CSV table of N, CA and C in Angstrom, one decimal:
chain,number,residue,atom,x,y,z
A,11,PHE,N,77.0,124.6,108.1
A,11,PHE,CA,78.4,124.9,108.4
A,11,PHE,C,78.6,126.4,108.4
A,12,ILE,N,78.0,127.1,107.4
A,12,ILE,CA,78.2,128.5,107.2
A,12,ILE,C,77.6,129.3,108.4
A,13,THR,N,76.4,128.8,108.8
A,13,THR,CA,75.8,129.5,110.0
A,13,THR,C,76.6,129.3,111.2
A,14,GLU,N,77.3,128.2,111.4
A,14,GLU,CA,78.2,128.0,112.5
A,14,GLU,C,79.4,128.9,112.4
A,15,LEU,N,79.9,129.1,111.3
A,15,LEU,CA,81.0,130.0,111.0
A,15,LEU,C,80.7,131.4,111.4
A,16,LYS,N,79.5,131.8,110.9
A,16,LYS,CA,79.0,133.2,111.2
A,16,LYS,C,78.8,133.4,112.7
A,17,ALA,N,78.3,132.3,113.4
A,17,ALA,CA,78.0,132.4,114.9
A,17,ALA,C,79.4,132.6,115.6
A,18,SER,N,80.4,131.8,115.1
A,18,SER,CA,81.7,131.9,115.8
A,18,SER,C,82.3,133.2,115.5
A,19,LEU,N,82.0,133.8,114.4
A,19,LEU,CA,82.5,135.1,114.0
A,19,LEU,C,81.9,136.2,114.9
A,20,VAL,N,80.6,136.0,115.2
A,20,VAL,CA,79.9,137.0,116.1
A,20,VAL,C,80.5,136.9,117.5
A,21,SER,N,80.8,135.7,118.0
A,21,SER,CA,81.4,135.6,119.3
A,21,SER,C,82.8,136.1,119.3
A,22,ALA,N,83.5,136.0,118.2
A,22,ALA,CA,84.9,136.5,118.1
A,22,ALA,C,84.9,138.0,118.1
A,23,THR,N,83.8,138.6,117.6
A,23,THR,CA,83.8,140.1,117.5
A,23,THR,C,83.0,140.7,118.7
A,24,ASN,N,83.0,139.9,119.8
A,24,ASN,CA,82.4,140.4,121.1
A,24,ASN,C,80.9,140.8,121.0
A,25,GLY,N,80.2,139.9,120.2
A,25,GLY,CA,78.8,140.1,120.2
A,25,GLY,C,78.3,141.1,119.1
A,26,VAL,N,79.2,141.7,118.4
A,26,VAL,CA,78.8,142.7,117.4
A,26,VAL,C,78.3,141.9,116.2
A,27,SER,N,77.1,142.1,115.8
A,27,SER,CA,76.6,141.3,114.7
A,27,SER,C,77.3,141.7,113.3
A,28,VAL,N,77.6,140.6,112.6
A,28,VAL,CA,78.2,140.8,111.3
A,28,VAL,C,77.2,140.4,110.2
A,29,ALA,N,76.0,140.0,110.6
A,29,ALA,CA,75.0,139.6,109.6
A,29,ALA,C,74.7,140.8,108.7
A,30,GLY,N,74.5,140.5,107.5
A,30,GLY,CA,74.2,141.5,106.5
A,30,GLY,C,75.4,142.3,106.0
A,31,ASN,N,76.6,142.1,106.6
A,31,ASN,CA,77.7,142.8,106.1
A,31,ASN,C,78.2,142.0,104.8
A,32,GLU,N,78.2,142.7,103.7
A,32,GLU,CA,78.4,142.0,102.4
A,32,GLU,C,79.9,141.5,102.3
A,33,LEU,N,80.8,142.3,102.8
A,33,LEU,CA,82.2,141.8,102.8
A,33,LEU,C,82.5,140.6,103.6
A,34,VAL,N,81.9,140.5,104.8
A,34,VAL,CA,82.0,139.4,105.7
A,34,VAL,C,81.4,138.2,105.0
A,35,ASP,N,80.1,138.3,104.5
A,35,ASP,CA,79.4,137.2,103.9
A,35,ASP,C,80.2,136.7,102.7
A,36,ALA,N,80.8,137.6,101.9
A,36,ALA,CA,81.6,137.2,100.7
A,36,ALA,C,82.9,136.4,101.2
A,37,ALA,N,83.5,136.9,102.2
A,37,ALA,CA,84.7,136.2,102.8
A,37,ALA,C,84.3,134.8,103.3
A,38,ILE,N,83.2,134.7,104.0
A,38,ILE,CA,82.8,133.4,104.5
A,38,ILE,C,82.4,132.5,103.4
A,39,ASP,N,81.7,132.9,102.4
A,39,ASP,CA,81.4,132.1,101.2
A,39,ASP,C,82.6,131.6,100.5
A,40,ALA,N,83.6,132.5,100.3
A,40,ALA,CA,84.8,132.1,99.7
A,40,ALA,C,85.6,131.0,100.5
A,41,LYS,N,85.6,131.2,101.8
A,41,LYS,CA,86.3,130.2,102.6
A,41,LYS,C,85.6,128.9,102.6
A,42,ALA,N,84.2,128.9,102.6
A,42,ALA,CA,83.5,127.7,102.5
A,42,ALA,C,83.7,127.0,101.2
A,43,ALA,N,83.8,127.7,100.1
A,43,ALA,CA,84.0,127.1,98.8
A,43,ALA,C,85.4,126.5,98.8
A,44,GLU,N,86.4,127.2,99.4
A,44,GLU,CA,87.8,126.6,99.5
A,44,GLU,C,87.8,125.3,100.2
A,45,ILE,N,87.1,125.3,101.4
A,45,ILE,CA,87.0,124.1,102.2
A,45,ILE,C,86.4,122.9,101.4
A,46,ASP,N,85.3,123.3,100.7
A,46,ASP,CA,84.6,122.2,99.9
A,46,ASP,C,85.5,121.6,98.8
A,47,LEU,N,86.3,122.5,98.2
A,47,LEU,CA,87.3,122.0,97.2
A,47,LEU,C,88.3,121.1,97.8
A,48,MET,N,88.8,121.4,99.0
A,48,MET,CA,89.8,120.6,99.7
A,48,MET,C,89.3,119.2,100.1
A,49,LEU,N,88.0,119.2,100.5
A,49,LEU,CA,87.4,117.9,100.9
A,49,LEU,C,86.9,117.1,99.8
A,50,LYS,N,86.8,117.6,98.6
A,50,LYS,CA,86.3,116.9,97.4
A,50,LYS,C,87.2,115.8,97.0
A,51,PRO,N,86.8,114.6,96.6
A,51,PRO,CA,87.7,113.6,96.0
A,51,PRO,C,88.4,114.2,94.8
A,52,THR,N,89.6,113.7,94.6
A,52,THR,CA,90.5,114.2,93.5
A,52,THR,C,90.8,113.1,92.6
A,53,THR,N,90.7,113.3,91.3
A,53,THR,CA,91.1,112.3,90.3
A,53,THR,C,92.6,112.4,90.1
A,54,LEU,N,93.3,111.3,90.2
A,54,LEU,CA,94.7,111.3,90.0
A,54,LEU,C,95.1,110.8,88.7
A,55,LYS,N,96.1,111.4,88.0
A,55,LYS,CA,96.5,110.9,86.7
A,55,LYS,C,98.0,110.6,86.9
A,56,ALA,N,98.3,109.4,86.5
A,56,ALA,CA,99.7,108.9,86.6
A,56,ALA,C,100.6,109.6,85.6
A,57,PRO,N,101.8,109.9,86.0
A,57,PRO,CA,102.8,110.5,85.1
A,57,PRO,C,103.3,109.5,84.1
A,58,ILE,N,103.2,108.2,84.3
A,58,ILE,CA,103.7,107.2,83.4
A,58,ILE,C,102.6,106.1,83.2
A,59,SER,N,102.7,105.3,82.2
A,59,SER,CA,101.8,104.2,82.0
A,59,SER,C,102.5,103.0,82.7
A,60,GLY,N,101.7,102.1,83.2
A,60,GLY,CA,102.1,100.9,83.8
A,60,GLY,C,101.1,100.3,84.7
A,61,MET,N,101.5,99.5,85.6
A,61,MET,CA,100.6,98.8,86.5
A,61,MET,C,100.8,99.2,87.9
A,62,ILE,N,99.8,99.3,88.7
A,62,ILE,CA,99.9,99.7,90.1
A,62,ILE,C,100.5,98.5,90.9
A,63,SER,N,101.7,98.6,91.4
A,63,SER,CA,102.3,97.5,92.1
A,63,SER,C,102.2,97.5,93.6
A,64,HIS,N,101.8,98.7,94.2
A,64,HIS,CA,101.7,98.8,95.6
A,64,HIS,C,100.8,100.0,95.9
A,65,VAL,N,99.8,99.8,96.8
A,65,VAL,CA,98.9,100.9,97.2
A,65,VAL,C,99.3,101.3,98.7
A,66,PHE,N,99.7,102.5,98.9
A,66,PHE,CA,100.2,102.9,100.2
A,66,PHE,C,99.0,103.5,101.1
A,67,HIS,N,98.0,104.0,100.5
A,67,HIS,CA,96.8,104.5,101.3
A,67,HIS,C,95.5,104.1,100.7
A,68,VAL,N,94.5,104.0,101.5
A,68,VAL,CA,93.2,103.6,101.0
A,68,VAL,C,92.2,104.7,101.0
A,69,LYS,N,91.0,104.5,100.3
A,69,LYS,CA,90.0,105.5,100.2
A,69,LYS,C,89.5,106.0,101.5
A,70,GLY,N,89.4,107.3,101.6
A,70,GLY,CA,88.9,107.9,102.9
A,70,GLY,C,90.1,108.3,103.8
A,71,GLU,N,91.3,107.8,103.5
A,71,GLU,CA,92.4,108.2,104.4
A,71,GLU,C,92.9,109.6,104.0
A,72,ARG,N,93.2,110.4,105.0
A,72,ARG,CA,93.7,111.7,104.8
A,72,ARG,C,95.3,111.6,104.6
A,73,ILE,N,95.7,112.3,103.6
A,73,ILE,CA,97.2,112.3,103.3
A,73,ILE,C,97.6,113.7,103.1
A,74,LEU,N,98.9,113.9,103.2
A,74,LEU,CA,99.5,115.3,103.1
A,74,LEU,C,100.1,115.4,101.7
A,75,ARG,N,100.2,116.6,101.2
A,75,ARG,CA,100.8,116.9,99.9
A,75,ARG,C,102.2,116.3,99.8
A,76,GLY,N,102.5,115.6,98.7
A,76,GLY,CA,103.8,115.0,98.6
A,76,GLY,C,103.9,113.6,99.0
A,77,MET,N,102.9,113.1,99.7
A,77,MET,CA,103.0,111.7,100.2
A,77,MET,C,102.7,110.7,99.0
A,78,PRO,N,103.5,109.7,98.9
A,78,PRO,CA,103.2,108.7,97.8
A,78,PRO,C,101.9,108.0,98.1
A,79,ILE,N,101.1,107.8,97.1
A,79,ILE,CA,99.8,107.1,97.2
A,79,ILE,C,99.9,105.7,96.7
A,80,ALA,N,100.6,105.5,95.6
A,80,ALA,CA,100.7,104.2,94.9
A,80,ALA,C,102.1,104.2,94.2
A,81,ALA,N,102.5,102.9,94.0
A,81,ALA,CA,103.8,102.7,93.2
A,81,ALA,C,103.3,102.1,91.9
A,82,ILE,N,103.8,102.7,90.8
A,82,ILE,CA,103.5,102.2,89.5
A,82,ILE,C,104.7,101.6,88.9
A,83,SER,N,104.6,100.4,88.4
A,83,SER,CA,105.7,99.6,87.7
A,83,SER,C,105.4,99.4,86.3
A,84,ASP,N,106.5,99.5,85.5
A,84,ASP,CA,106.4,99.3,84.1
A,84,ASP,C,106.2,97.8,83.9
A,85,PRO,N,105.3,97.3,83.1
A,85,PRO,CA,105.1,95.9,82.9
A,85,PRO,C,106.2,95.2,82.1
A,86,GLU,N,107.1,96.0,81.5
A,86,GLU,CA,108.2,95.4,80.7
A,86,GLU,C,109.5,96.0,81.2
A,87,SER,N,110.5,95.1,81.4
A,87,SER,CA,111.8,95.6,81.8
A,87,SER,C,112.5,96.3,80.7
A,88,LYS,N,113.1,97.4,81.0
A,88,LYS,CA,113.9,98.2,80.0
A,88,LYS,C,115.4,98.2,80.4
A,89,ARG,N,115.6,97.8,81.7
A,89,ARG,CA,117.0,97.8,82.2
A,89,ARG,C,117.2,96.6,83.1
A,90,ILE,N,118.4,96.1,83.2
A,90,ILE,CA,118.8,95.0,84.0
A,90,ILE,C,119.8,95.5,85.0
A,91,ILE,N,119.6,95.2,86.3
A,91,ILE,CA,120.7,95.5,87.3
A,91,ILE,C,121.4,94.2,87.6
A,92,ALA,N,122.6,94.1,87.3
A,92,ALA,CA,123.4,92.9,87.6
A,92,ALA,C,124.5,93.2,88.7
A,93,TYR,N,124.9,92.2,89.4
A,93,TYR,CA,126.0,92.4,90.4
A,93,TYR,C,127.1,91.4,90.0
A,94,LEU,N,128.3,91.9,89.8
A,94,LEU,CA,129.4,91.1,89.5
A,94,LEU,C,130.0,90.7,90.9
A,95,ARG,N,130.0,89.4,91.2
A,95,ARG,CA,130.5,89.0,92.5
A,95,ARG,C,132.0,88.9,92.5
A,96,GLN,N,132.6,88.9,93.6
A,96,GLN,CA,134.1,88.8,93.8
A,96,GLN,C,134.5,87.4,93.4
A,97,PRO,N,135.7,87.2,92.9
A,97,PRO,CA,136.6,88.2,92.4
A,97,PRO,C,136.2,88.8,91.1
A,98,VAL,N,136.2,90.1,90.9
A,98,VAL,CA,135.9,90.7,89.6
A,98,VAL,C,137.1,90.6,88.8
A,99,ILE,N,137.1,89.8,87.7
A,99,ILE,CA,138.3,89.6,86.9
A,99,ILE,C,138.5,90.8,86.0
A,100,GLU,N,137.5,91.3,85.3
A,100,GLU,CA,137.6,92.5,84.5
A,100,GLU,C,136.4,93.3,84.6
A,101,VAL,N,136.6,94.6,85.0
A,101,VAL,CA,135.4,95.5,85.1
A,101,VAL,C,134.9,95.9,83.8
A,102,PRO,N,133.6,95.8,83.5
A,102,PRO,CA,133.1,96.2,82.2
A,102,PRO,C,133.1,97.7,82.1
A,103,ASN,N,133.1,98.2,80.9
A,103,ASN,CA,133.0,99.7,80.6
A,103,ASN,C,131.7,100.0,80.0
A,104,THR,N,131.4,101.3,80.1
A,104,THR,CA,130.1,101.8,79.5
A,104,THR,C,130.2,101.5,78.0
A,105,ASN,N,129.0,101.1,77.5
A,105,ASN,CA,128.8,100.8,76.1
A,105,ASN,C,129.4,99.4,75.7
A,106,ASP,N,130.0,98.6,76.6
A,106,ASP,CA,130.3,97.3,76.3
A,106,ASP,C,129.1,96.5,75.9
A,107,LEU,N,129.2,95.6,75.0
A,107,LEU,CA,128.0,94.7,74.6
A,107,LEU,C,127.8,93.6,75.6
A,108,VAL,N,126.6,93.2,75.8
A,108,VAL,CA,126.2,92.1,76.8
A,108,VAL,C,125.2,91.2,76.1
A,109,GLU,N,125.5,89.9,76.1
A,109,GLU,CA,124.6,89.0,75.5
A,109,GLU,C,123.7,88.5,76.7
A,110,ILE,N,122.4,88.7,76.5
A,110,ILE,CA,121.4,88.4,77.5
A,110,ILE,C,120.6,87.1,77.1
A,111,THR,N,120.6,86.1,78.0
A,111,THR,CA,119.8,84.9,77.7
A,111,THR,C,118.8,84.7,78.8
A,112,THR,N,117.5,84.5,78.4
A,112,THR,CA,116.5,84.3,79.4
A,112,THR,C,116.6,82.9,80.0
A,113,SER,N,116.0,82.7,81.2
A,113,SER,CA,116.0,81.4,81.9
A,113,SER,C,114.7,80.7,81.5
A,114,SER,N,113.7,81.4,81.1
A,114,SER,CA,112.4,80.8,80.8
A,114,SER,C,112.5,80.0,79.5
A,115,GLN,N,111.6,79.1,79.3
A,115,GLN,CA,111.5,78.3,78.1
A,115,GLN,C,110.5,78.9,77.1
A,116,PRO,N,110.6,79.0,75.9
A,116,PRO,CA,111.9,78.7,75.2
A,116,PRO,C,112.9,79.9,75.4
A,117,ARG,N,114.1,79.5,75.5
A,117,ARG,CA,115.1,80.5,75.8
A,117,ARG,C,115.2,81.6,74.7
A,118,ARG,N,115.3,82.8,75.1
A,118,ARG,CA,115.5,83.9,74.1
A,118,ARG,C,116.8,84.6,74.4
A,119,VAL,N,117.4,85.1,73.3
A,119,VAL,CA,118.7,85.7,73.4
A,119,VAL,C,118.6,87.1,72.8
A,120,GLY,N,119.2,88.0,73.4
A,120,GLY,CA,119.3,89.4,72.9
A,120,GLY,C,120.6,90.1,73.3
A,121,GLN,N,120.8,91.3,72.7
A,121,GLN,CA,122.0,92.0,73.0
A,121,GLN,C,121.7,93.3,73.6
A,122,GLY,N,122.4,93.7,74.8
A,122,GLY,CA,122.2,94.9,75.4
A,122,GLY,C,123.5,95.6,75.5
A,123,LYS,N,123.5,96.8,76.1
A,123,LYS,CA,124.8,97.6,76.3
A,123,LYS,C,124.9,97.9,77.8
A,124,VAL,N,126.1,98.0,78.3
A,124,VAL,CA,126.4,98.5,79.6
A,124,VAL,C,126.1,100.0,79.7
A,125,LEU,N,125.1,100.4,80.5
A,125,LEU,CA,124.8,101.8,80.6
A,125,LEU,C,125.6,102.5,81.7
A,126,ASN,N,125.9,101.8,82.8
A,126,ASN,CA,126.6,102.4,83.9
A,126,ASN,C,127.2,101.3,84.7
A,127,VAL,N,128.4,101.6,85.3
A,127,VAL,CA,129.1,100.6,86.2
A,127,VAL,C,129.2,101.3,87.6
A,128,GLY,N,128.9,100.6,88.6
A,128,GLY,CA,129.0,101.2,90.0
A,128,GLY,C,130.4,101.6,90.3
A,129,ALA,N,130.5,102.5,91.3
A,129,ALA,CA,131.9,103.0,91.7
A,129,ALA,C,132.5,102.1,92.7
A,130,GLN,N,131.7,101.2,93.4
A,130,GLN,CA,132.2,100.4,94.5
A,130,GLN,C,131.4,99.2,94.7
A,131,LEU,N,131.9,98.2,95.4
A,131,LEU,CA,131.1,97.0,95.7
A,131,LEU,C,130.0,97.3,96.7
A,132,GLU,N,128.9,96.8,96.5
A,132,GLU,CA,127.7,97.0,97.3
A,132,GLU,C,127.1,95.7,97.8
A,133,PRO,N,126.4,95.7,98.9
A,133,PRO,CA,125.7,94.5,99.4
A,133,PRO,C,124.7,94.1,98.4
A,134,ILE,N,124.6,92.8,98.2
A,134,ILE,CA,123.7,92.2,97.3
A,134,ILE,C,122.4,91.8,98.1
A,135,ASN,N,121.3,92.1,97.6
A,135,ASN,CA,120.0,91.7,98.3
A,135,ASN,C,120.0,90.2,98.6
A,136,PRO,N,119.8,89.8,99.8
A,136,PRO,CA,119.9,88.3,100.1
A,136,PRO,C,118.8,87.5,99.3
A,137,ALA,N,117.7,88.2,98.9
A,137,ALA,CA,116.7,87.5,98.1
A,137,ALA,C,117.2,87.0,96.8
A,138,LEU,N,118.3,87.6,96.3
A,138,LEU,CA,118.9,87.3,95.0
A,138,LEU,C,119.9,86.2,95.1
A,139,LEU,N,120.3,85.8,96.3
A,139,LEU,CA,121.3,84.8,96.6
A,139,LEU,C,120.7,83.5,96.9
A,140,SER,N,121.5,82.4,96.8
A,140,SER,CA,121.0,81.1,97.2
A,140,SER,C,120.8,81.1,98.7
A,141,VAL,N,119.9,80.2,99.2
A,141,VAL,CA,119.5,80.1,100.6
A,141,VAL,C,120.6,79.5,101.5
A,142,ASP,N,121.6,78.9,100.9
A,142,ASP,CA,122.6,78.2,101.7
A,142,ASP,C,123.8,79.1,102.2
A,143,THR,N,123.8,80.4,101.7
A,143,THR,CA,124.8,81.3,102.1
A,143,THR,C,124.4,82.1,103.3
A,144,ARG,N,125.3,82.2,104.3
A,144,ARG,CA,125.0,82.9,105.5
A,144,ARG,C,125.7,84.2,105.7
A,145,ARG,N,126.7,84.4,104.9
A,145,ARG,CA,127.5,85.6,105.0
A,145,ARG,C,126.9,86.6,104.0
A,146,MET,N,127.2,87.9,104.3
A,146,MET,CA,126.8,89.0,103.4
A,146,MET,C,127.7,89.0,102.1
A,147,GLU,N,127.0,89.0,101.0
A,147,GLU,CA,127.8,89.0,99.7
A,147,GLU,C,127.8,90.5,99.2
A,148,VAL,N,128.9,90.8,98.6
A,148,VAL,CA,128.9,92.1,97.9
A,148,VAL,C,129.2,91.9,96.4
A,149,GLY,N,128.8,92.9,95.6
A,149,GLY,CA,129.1,92.8,94.2
A,149,GLY,C,129.2,94.2,93.6
A,150,LEU,N,129.7,94.2,92.4
A,150,LEU,CA,129.8,95.5,91.7
A,150,LEU,C,128.6,95.7,90.8
A,151,PRO,N,127.7,96.7,91.1
A,151,PRO,CA,126.5,96.9,90.3
A,151,PRO,C,126.8,97.3,88.9
A,152,VAL,N,126.0,96.8,88.0
A,152,VAL,CA,126.2,97.1,86.6
A,152,VAL,C,124.8,97.3,86.0
A,153,LEU,N,124.5,98.4,85.3
A,153,LEU,CA,123.2,98.7,84.7
A,153,LEU,C,123.3,98.4,83.2
A,154,ILE,N,122.4,97.6,82.7
A,154,ILE,CA,122.4,97.1,81.4
A,154,ILE,C,121.1,97.4,80.7
A,155,SER,N,121.2,97.8,79.4
A,155,SER,CA,119.9,98.1,78.7
A,155,SER,C,119.4,96.7,78.2
A,156,ALA,N,118.1,96.6,78.3
A,156,ALA,CA,117.4,95.3,77.8
A,156,ALA,C,116.8,95.6,76.5
A,157,PRO,N,117.0,94.8,75.5
A,157,PRO,CA,116.4,95.0,74.2
A,157,PRO,C,114.9,94.8,74.2
A,158,ALA,N,114.2,95.6,73.5
A,158,ALA,CA,112.7,95.6,73.5
A,158,ALA,C,112.1,94.2,73.1
A,159,GLY,N,112.7,93.6,72.1
A,159,GLY,CA,112.2,92.3,71.6
A,159,GLY,C,112.3,91.1,72.6
A,160,LEU,N,113.1,91.3,73.7
A,160,LEU,CA,113.3,90.2,74.6
A,160,LEU,C,112.1,89.9,75.5
A,161,ASN,N,111.3,91.0,75.7
A,161,ASN,CA,110.1,90.9,76.5
A,161,ASN,C,110.3,90.3,77.9
A,162,LEU,N,111.3,90.9,78.6
A,162,LEU,CA,111.6,90.5,80.0
A,162,LEU,C,110.5,90.9,81.0
A,163,ILE,N,110.2,90.1,81.9
A,163,ILE,CA,109.3,90.4,83.0
A,163,ILE,C,110.1,91.0,84.1
A,164,PRO,N,109.6,92.1,84.7
A,164,PRO,CA,110.4,92.7,85.8
A,164,PRO,C,110.7,91.6,86.9
A,165,GLY,N,111.9,91.5,87.3
A,165,GLY,CA,112.3,90.5,88.3
A,165,GLY,C,112.8,89.2,87.8
A,166,GLU,N,112.7,89.0,86.5
A,166,GLU,CA,113.1,87.7,85.8
A,166,GLU,C,114.6,87.6,85.9
A,167,TYR,N,115.0,86.3,86.2
A,167,TYR,CA,116.4,86.0,86.2
A,167,TYR,C,116.9,85.8,84.7
A,168,VAL,N,118.1,86.3,84.4
A,168,VAL,CA,118.7,86.1,83.1
A,168,VAL,C,120.2,85.8,83.3
A,169,SER,N,120.8,85.2,82.2
A,169,SER,CA,122.2,85.0,82.2
A,169,SER,C,122.8,86.0,81.3
A,170,LEU,N,124.0,86.5,81.8
A,170,LEU,CA,124.7,87.6,81.0
A,170,LEU,C,126.1,87.1,80.6
A,171,SER,N,126.5,87.5,79.4
A,171,SER,CA,127.8,87.3,79.0
A,171,SER,C,128.4,88.6,78.4
A,172,PHE,N,129.4,89.1,79.2
A,172,PHE,CA,129.9,90.4,78.8
A,172,PHE,C,130.9,90.2,77.6
A,173,GLN,N,130.8,91.1,76.7
A,173,GLN,CA,131.7,91.1,75.5
A,173,GLN,C,132.4,92.4,75.4
A,174,PRO,N,133.6,92.5,76.1
A,174,PRO,CA,134.3,93.7,76.1
A,174,PRO,C,134.8,94.1,74.7
A,175,LYS,N,135.0,95.4,74.5
A,175,LYS,CA,135.5,95.9,73.2
A,175,LYS,C,136.9,95.5,73.1
A,176,ALA,N,137.3,95.3,71.9
A,176,ALA,CA,138.8,94.9,71.7
A,176,ALA,C,139.6,96.2,72.0
A,177,LYS,N,140.8,95.9,72.6
A,177,LYS,CA,141.6,97.1,73.0
A,177,LYS,C,142.6,97.4,71.9
């Protein structure tokens, strides 16, 4: 590769030989080392612990800086995203307590807090709704903390009971 680079340099300089020129040789060696580093496989370290849930690119594929390579998911749920369907009788407030009951057997019960309440009604993902509905449903998104001892699996369905603070 380096000899090809030197030959192209000779043709670029109109036949003037650059062989033996220490500065040119040093520049070519530096560029060759830089190219070798760019083509060398790189070890990736994840910024978080978890499980790889989706791989976007495979070995040998060229990617650009900033492109996602894999998605990493936390194996334990720390938050719950709930949608309050219409009609919303009472909008929960931040820090309201929520009783969380799992659907799996044996049922487990824990207590979480409302972390955030959406500003508007948003479309609910059709995968979360029953199959017999044909119209688009909207709901008020609510983010809830999940207690650590509940051991929820990401995507697990739960029942929620909001316990508003006394006024």
